[in-house]
XYZ file of C-alpha atoms in Angstrom:
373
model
C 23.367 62.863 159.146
C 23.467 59.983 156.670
C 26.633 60.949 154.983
C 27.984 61.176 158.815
C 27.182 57.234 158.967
C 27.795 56.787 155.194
C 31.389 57.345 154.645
C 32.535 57.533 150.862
C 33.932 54.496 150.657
C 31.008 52.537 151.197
C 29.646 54.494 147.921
C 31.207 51.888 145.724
C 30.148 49.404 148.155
C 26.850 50.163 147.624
C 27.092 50.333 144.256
C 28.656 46.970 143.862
C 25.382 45.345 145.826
C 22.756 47.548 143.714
C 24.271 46.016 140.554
C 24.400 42.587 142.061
C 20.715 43.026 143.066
C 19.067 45.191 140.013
C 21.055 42.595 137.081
C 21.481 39.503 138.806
C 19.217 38.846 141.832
C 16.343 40.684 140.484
C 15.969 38.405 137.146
C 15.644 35.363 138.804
C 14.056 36.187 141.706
C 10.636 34.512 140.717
C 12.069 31.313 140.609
C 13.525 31.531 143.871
C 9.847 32.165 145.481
C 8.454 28.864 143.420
C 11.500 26.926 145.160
C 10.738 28.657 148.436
C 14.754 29.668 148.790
C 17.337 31.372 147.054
C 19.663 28.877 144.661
C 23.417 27.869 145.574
C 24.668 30.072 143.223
C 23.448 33.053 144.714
C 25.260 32.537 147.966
C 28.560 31.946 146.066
C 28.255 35.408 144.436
C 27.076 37.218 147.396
C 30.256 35.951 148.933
C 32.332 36.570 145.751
C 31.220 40.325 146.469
C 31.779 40.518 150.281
C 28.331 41.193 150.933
C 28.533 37.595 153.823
C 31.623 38.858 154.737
C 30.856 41.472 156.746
C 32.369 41.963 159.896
C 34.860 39.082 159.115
C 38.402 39.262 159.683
C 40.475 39.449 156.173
C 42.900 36.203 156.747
C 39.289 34.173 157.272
C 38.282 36.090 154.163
C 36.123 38.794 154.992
C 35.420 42.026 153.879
C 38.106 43.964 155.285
C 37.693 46.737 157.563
C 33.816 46.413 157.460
C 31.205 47.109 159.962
C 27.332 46.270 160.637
C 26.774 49.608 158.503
C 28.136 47.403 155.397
C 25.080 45.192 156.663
C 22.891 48.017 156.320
C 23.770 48.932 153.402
C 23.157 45.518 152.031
C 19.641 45.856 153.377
C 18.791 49.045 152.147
C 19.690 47.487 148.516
C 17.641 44.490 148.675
C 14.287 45.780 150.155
C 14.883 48.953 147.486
C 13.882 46.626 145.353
C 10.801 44.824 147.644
C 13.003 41.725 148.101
C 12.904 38.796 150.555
C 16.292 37.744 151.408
C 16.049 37.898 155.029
C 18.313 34.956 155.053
C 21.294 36.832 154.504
C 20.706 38.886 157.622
C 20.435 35.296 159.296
C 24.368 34.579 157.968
C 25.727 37.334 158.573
C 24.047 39.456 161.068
C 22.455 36.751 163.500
C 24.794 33.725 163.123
C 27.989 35.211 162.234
C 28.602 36.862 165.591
C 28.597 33.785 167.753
C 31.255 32.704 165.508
C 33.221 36.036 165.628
C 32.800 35.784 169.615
C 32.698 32.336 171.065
C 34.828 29.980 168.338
C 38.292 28.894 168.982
C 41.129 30.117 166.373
C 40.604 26.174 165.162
C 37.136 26.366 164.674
C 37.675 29.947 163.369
C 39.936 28.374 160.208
C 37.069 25.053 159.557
C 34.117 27.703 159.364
C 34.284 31.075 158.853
C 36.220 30.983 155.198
C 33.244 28.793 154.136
C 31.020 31.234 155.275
C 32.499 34.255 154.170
C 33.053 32.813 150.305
C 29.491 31.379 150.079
C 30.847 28.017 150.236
C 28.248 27.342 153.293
C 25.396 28.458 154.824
C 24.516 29.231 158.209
C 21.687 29.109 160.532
C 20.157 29.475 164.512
C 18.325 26.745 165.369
C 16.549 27.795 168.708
C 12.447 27.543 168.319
C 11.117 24.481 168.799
C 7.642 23.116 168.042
C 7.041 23.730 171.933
C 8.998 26.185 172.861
C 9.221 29.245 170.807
C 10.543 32.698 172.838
C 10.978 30.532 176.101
C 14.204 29.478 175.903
C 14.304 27.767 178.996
C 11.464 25.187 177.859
C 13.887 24.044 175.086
C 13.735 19.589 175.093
C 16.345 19.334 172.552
C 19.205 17.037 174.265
C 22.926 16.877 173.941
C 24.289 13.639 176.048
C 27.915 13.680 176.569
C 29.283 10.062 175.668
C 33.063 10.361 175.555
C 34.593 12.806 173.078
C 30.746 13.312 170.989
C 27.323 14.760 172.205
C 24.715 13.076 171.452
C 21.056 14.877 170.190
C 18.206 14.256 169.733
C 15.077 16.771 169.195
C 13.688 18.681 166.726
C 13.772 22.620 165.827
C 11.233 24.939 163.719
C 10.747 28.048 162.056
C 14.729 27.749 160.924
C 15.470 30.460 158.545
C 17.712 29.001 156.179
C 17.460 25.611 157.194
C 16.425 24.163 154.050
C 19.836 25.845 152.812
C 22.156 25.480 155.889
C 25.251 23.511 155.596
C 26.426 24.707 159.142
C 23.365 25.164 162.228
C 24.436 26.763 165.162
C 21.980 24.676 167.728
C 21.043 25.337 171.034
C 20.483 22.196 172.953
C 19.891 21.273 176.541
C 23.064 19.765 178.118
C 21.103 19.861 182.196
C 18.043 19.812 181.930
C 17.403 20.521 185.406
C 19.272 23.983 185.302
C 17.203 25.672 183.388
C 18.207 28.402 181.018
C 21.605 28.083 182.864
C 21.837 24.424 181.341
C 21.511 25.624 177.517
C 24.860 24.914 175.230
C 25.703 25.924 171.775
C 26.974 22.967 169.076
C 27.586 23.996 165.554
C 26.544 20.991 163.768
C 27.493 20.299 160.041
C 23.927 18.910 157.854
C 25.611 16.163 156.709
C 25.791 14.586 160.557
C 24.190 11.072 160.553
C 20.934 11.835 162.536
C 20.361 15.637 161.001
C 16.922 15.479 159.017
C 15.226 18.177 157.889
C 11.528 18.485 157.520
C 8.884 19.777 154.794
C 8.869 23.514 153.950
C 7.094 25.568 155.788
C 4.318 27.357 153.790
C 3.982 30.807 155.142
C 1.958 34.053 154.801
C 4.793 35.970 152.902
C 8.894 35.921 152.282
C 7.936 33.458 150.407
C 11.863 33.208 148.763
C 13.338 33.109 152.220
C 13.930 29.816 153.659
C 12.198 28.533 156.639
C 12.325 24.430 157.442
C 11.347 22.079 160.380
C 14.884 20.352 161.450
C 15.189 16.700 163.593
C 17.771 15.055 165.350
C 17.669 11.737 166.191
C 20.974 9.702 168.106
C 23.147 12.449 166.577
C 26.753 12.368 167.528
C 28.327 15.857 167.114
C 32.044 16.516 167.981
C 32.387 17.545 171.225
C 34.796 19.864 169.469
C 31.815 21.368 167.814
C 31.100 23.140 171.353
C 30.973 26.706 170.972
C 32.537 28.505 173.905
C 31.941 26.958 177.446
C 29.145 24.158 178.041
C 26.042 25.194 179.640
C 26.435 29.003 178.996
C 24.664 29.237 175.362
C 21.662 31.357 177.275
C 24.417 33.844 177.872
C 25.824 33.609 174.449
C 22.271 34.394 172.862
C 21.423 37.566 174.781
C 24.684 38.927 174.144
C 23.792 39.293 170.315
C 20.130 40.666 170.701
C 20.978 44.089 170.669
C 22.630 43.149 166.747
C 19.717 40.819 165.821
C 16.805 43.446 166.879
C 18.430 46.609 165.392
C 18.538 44.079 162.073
C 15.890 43.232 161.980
C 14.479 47.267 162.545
C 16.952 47.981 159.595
C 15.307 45.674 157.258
C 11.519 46.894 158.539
C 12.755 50.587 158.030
C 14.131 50.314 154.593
C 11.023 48.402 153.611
C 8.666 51.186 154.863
C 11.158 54.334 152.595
C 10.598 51.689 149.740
C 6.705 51.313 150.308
C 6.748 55.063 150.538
C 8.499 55.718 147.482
C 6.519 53.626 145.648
C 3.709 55.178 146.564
C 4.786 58.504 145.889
C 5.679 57.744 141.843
C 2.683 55.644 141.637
C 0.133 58.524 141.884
C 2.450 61.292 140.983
C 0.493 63.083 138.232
C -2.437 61.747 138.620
C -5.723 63.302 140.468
C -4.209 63.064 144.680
C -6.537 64.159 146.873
C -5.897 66.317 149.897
C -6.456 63.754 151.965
C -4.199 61.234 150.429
C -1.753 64.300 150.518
C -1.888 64.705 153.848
C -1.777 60.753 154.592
C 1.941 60.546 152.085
C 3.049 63.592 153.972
C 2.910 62.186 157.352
C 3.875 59.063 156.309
C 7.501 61.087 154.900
C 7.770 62.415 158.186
C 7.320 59.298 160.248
C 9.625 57.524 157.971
C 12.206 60.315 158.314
C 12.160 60.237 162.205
C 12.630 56.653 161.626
C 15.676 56.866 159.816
C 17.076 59.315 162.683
C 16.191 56.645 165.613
C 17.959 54.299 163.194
C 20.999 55.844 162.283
C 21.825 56.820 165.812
C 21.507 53.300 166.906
C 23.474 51.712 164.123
C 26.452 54.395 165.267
C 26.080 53.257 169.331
C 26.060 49.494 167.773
C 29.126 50.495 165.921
C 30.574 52.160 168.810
C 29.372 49.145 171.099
C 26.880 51.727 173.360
C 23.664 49.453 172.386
C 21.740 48.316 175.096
C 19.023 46.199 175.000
C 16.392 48.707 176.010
C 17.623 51.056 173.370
C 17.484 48.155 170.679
C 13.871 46.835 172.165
C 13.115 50.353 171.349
C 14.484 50.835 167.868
C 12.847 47.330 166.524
C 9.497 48.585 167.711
C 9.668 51.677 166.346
C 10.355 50.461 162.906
C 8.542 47.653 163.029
C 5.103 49.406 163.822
C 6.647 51.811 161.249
C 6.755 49.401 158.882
C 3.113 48.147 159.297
C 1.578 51.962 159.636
C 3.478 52.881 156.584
C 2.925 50.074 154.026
C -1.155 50.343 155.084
C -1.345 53.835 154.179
C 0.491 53.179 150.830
C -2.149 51.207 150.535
C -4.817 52.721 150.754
C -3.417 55.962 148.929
C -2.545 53.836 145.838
C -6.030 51.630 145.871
C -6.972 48.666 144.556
C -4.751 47.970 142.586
C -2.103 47.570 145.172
C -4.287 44.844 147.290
C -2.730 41.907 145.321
C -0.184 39.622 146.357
C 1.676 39.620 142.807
C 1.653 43.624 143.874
C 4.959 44.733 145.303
C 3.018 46.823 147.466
C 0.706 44.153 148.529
C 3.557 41.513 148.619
C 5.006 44.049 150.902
C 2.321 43.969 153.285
C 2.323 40.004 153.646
C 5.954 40.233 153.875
C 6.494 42.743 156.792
C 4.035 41.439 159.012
C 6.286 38.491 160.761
C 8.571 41.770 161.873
C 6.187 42.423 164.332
C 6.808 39.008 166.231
C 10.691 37.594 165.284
C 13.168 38.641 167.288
C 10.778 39.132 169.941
C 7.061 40.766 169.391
C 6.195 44.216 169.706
C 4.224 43.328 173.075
C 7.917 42.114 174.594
C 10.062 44.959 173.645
C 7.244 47.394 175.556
C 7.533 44.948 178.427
C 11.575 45.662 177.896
C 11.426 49.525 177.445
C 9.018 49.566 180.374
C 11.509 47.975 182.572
C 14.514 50.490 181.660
C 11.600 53.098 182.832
C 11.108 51.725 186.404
C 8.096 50.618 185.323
């Protein structure tokens, strides 16, 4: 079934991102949780490689004739080796689309070379220190005043916006429509009136950025719309489907990674039959995983993802995730229960899954609804 998804040209592919992870991302990798991001230089190579142009046309210079499985394959690599680089799955799997979709040819040549090369990074800026899931409650402003907007609010929990050099920003151009009166502005950091805030400490990813972002009197291009005013609520739904079944990618290769890790660690040693029995349904439940997966990578592919079927899919791997990582656990013992641990570093790391991109409790509420219910 994977080989079906896997075709042999994305062997070398994979290949190319294993050696970029195991010999170059790997070594430094410490340093990158002490600065709380990954350095310049690593974006550069990841675009030298391809890996941020997935899904890019080749004249903008992507990575030709590449699909969302290149992006899984690219995730697969990184959490092989218990990594946090969620960030990249920001660029290219979140942020990237509304590019791809909504940008005029123009602002397809000023953007999306940057992004594909590593010359700039990209990220969402939608939560807000008062509005989080509920878009609608948004109080970030755009003011139209001749050919600029003008902003002023503030944004938080921004993966990669310690980093970003391009935010695509969701601001409030009526107020009194609602989530009908949302807009999108891609807004370059350097703007007079961009600030960003301190770094958000958090429970784990501790190498992916997160950052508090402000606005105040900032005049962005009105040039720097992306597609039609006052239809960004649209614009954001459209790439759910994408963002959750990312997001269940990266929680499903991070539960066959716990697993594996689990299974060498007390391989030859004294297992008891219940710790046999707990590593054997864990295989299972990881394997059925992989199935609901791979099937909804192809429909995403194909473009037969709906948003019930991707509510479902980021559940079930996200509850995978947590289910699977506990009993590794508790099969390998103490000496996992530390945070320098990769198994313990992949507990604190996989719990945020649960909630980003919507929690657990809203994508029941979601598959509930495409019941009747």
């Amino acid at each position: 079934m994977r080989r079906h998804l896997f075709a042999p040209e994305l062997d070398e592919f994979r290949a190319v991102v294993r050696a970029f992870v195991e010999t170059e991302v790997e070594p430094d990798y410490s340093s990158w949780v002490d600065a709380g991001r990954p350095p310049g230089w690593f974006w550069r190579r990841a675009g030298e490689i391809g890996i941020l142009g997935i899904g890019v046309p080749k004249e903008y210079g992507g990575l030709d004739a590449s699909t969302f499985v290149h992006s899984v394959v690219v995730t697969e690599e990184i959490q092989r080796r218990f990594l946090a680089l969620g960030g990249v799955r920001v660029h290219t799997d979140i942020c990237m689309p509304y590019l791809l979709e909504y940008a005029t040819d123009e602002q397809k040549d000023r953007w999306l070379p940057r992004l594909a090369s590593g010359g700039a990074v990209v990220a969402l800026g939608l939560s807000e220190p008062g509005a989080g899931s509920d878009l609608k409650a948004m109080s970030t402003r755009a003011v139209r005043d001749g050919d600029h907007y003008v902003v002023d609010g503030a944004k938080t929990f921004i993966s990669n916006g310690a980093a970003a050099d391009l935010v695509i920003l969701a601001v409030k151009t009526d107020p009194s429509a609602g989530r009908r009166g949302i807009s999108l502005l891609v807004v370059e950091s350097d703007t007079p009136g961009f600030e960003r805030g301190r770094k958000l400490a958090k429970l784990g990813l501790q190498a992916q950025d997160l950052a508090e972002l402000s606005f105040t009197g900032m005049r962005v291009p009105a040039e720097n719309l992306l597609g039609a005013e006052n239809r960004g609520f649209e614009y954001l739904t459209a790439n759910l489907a994408q963002e959750r079944l990312s997001i269940a990618v990266n929680s499903q290769a991070a539960a066959r990674a716990a697993l594996g890790a689990a299974v060498e660690r007390t391989a030859g040693g004294e297992v008891g039959q219940s710790a046999k029995f707990a590593l054997a349904t864990a295989a299972v439940d990881v394997d059925a995983g992989q199935a609901l997966i791979d099937q909804a990578v192809r429909d995403l592919v194909d473009g037969e993802l709906g948003p019930s079927d991707a509510a479902a899919v980021k559940l079930y791997a996200t509850e995978l995730q947590s289910r699977t990582v506990g009993i590794c656990l508790d099969v390998v013992g103490p000496t996992a229960f530390r945070a320098a641990d990769p198994l313990g570093q992949a507990y604190l790391d996989g719990r945020v899954s649960r909630v980003y991109g919507g929690s657990s409790e809203i994508m029941k509420v979601i598959v509930a609804k495409s019941l009747g219910l």
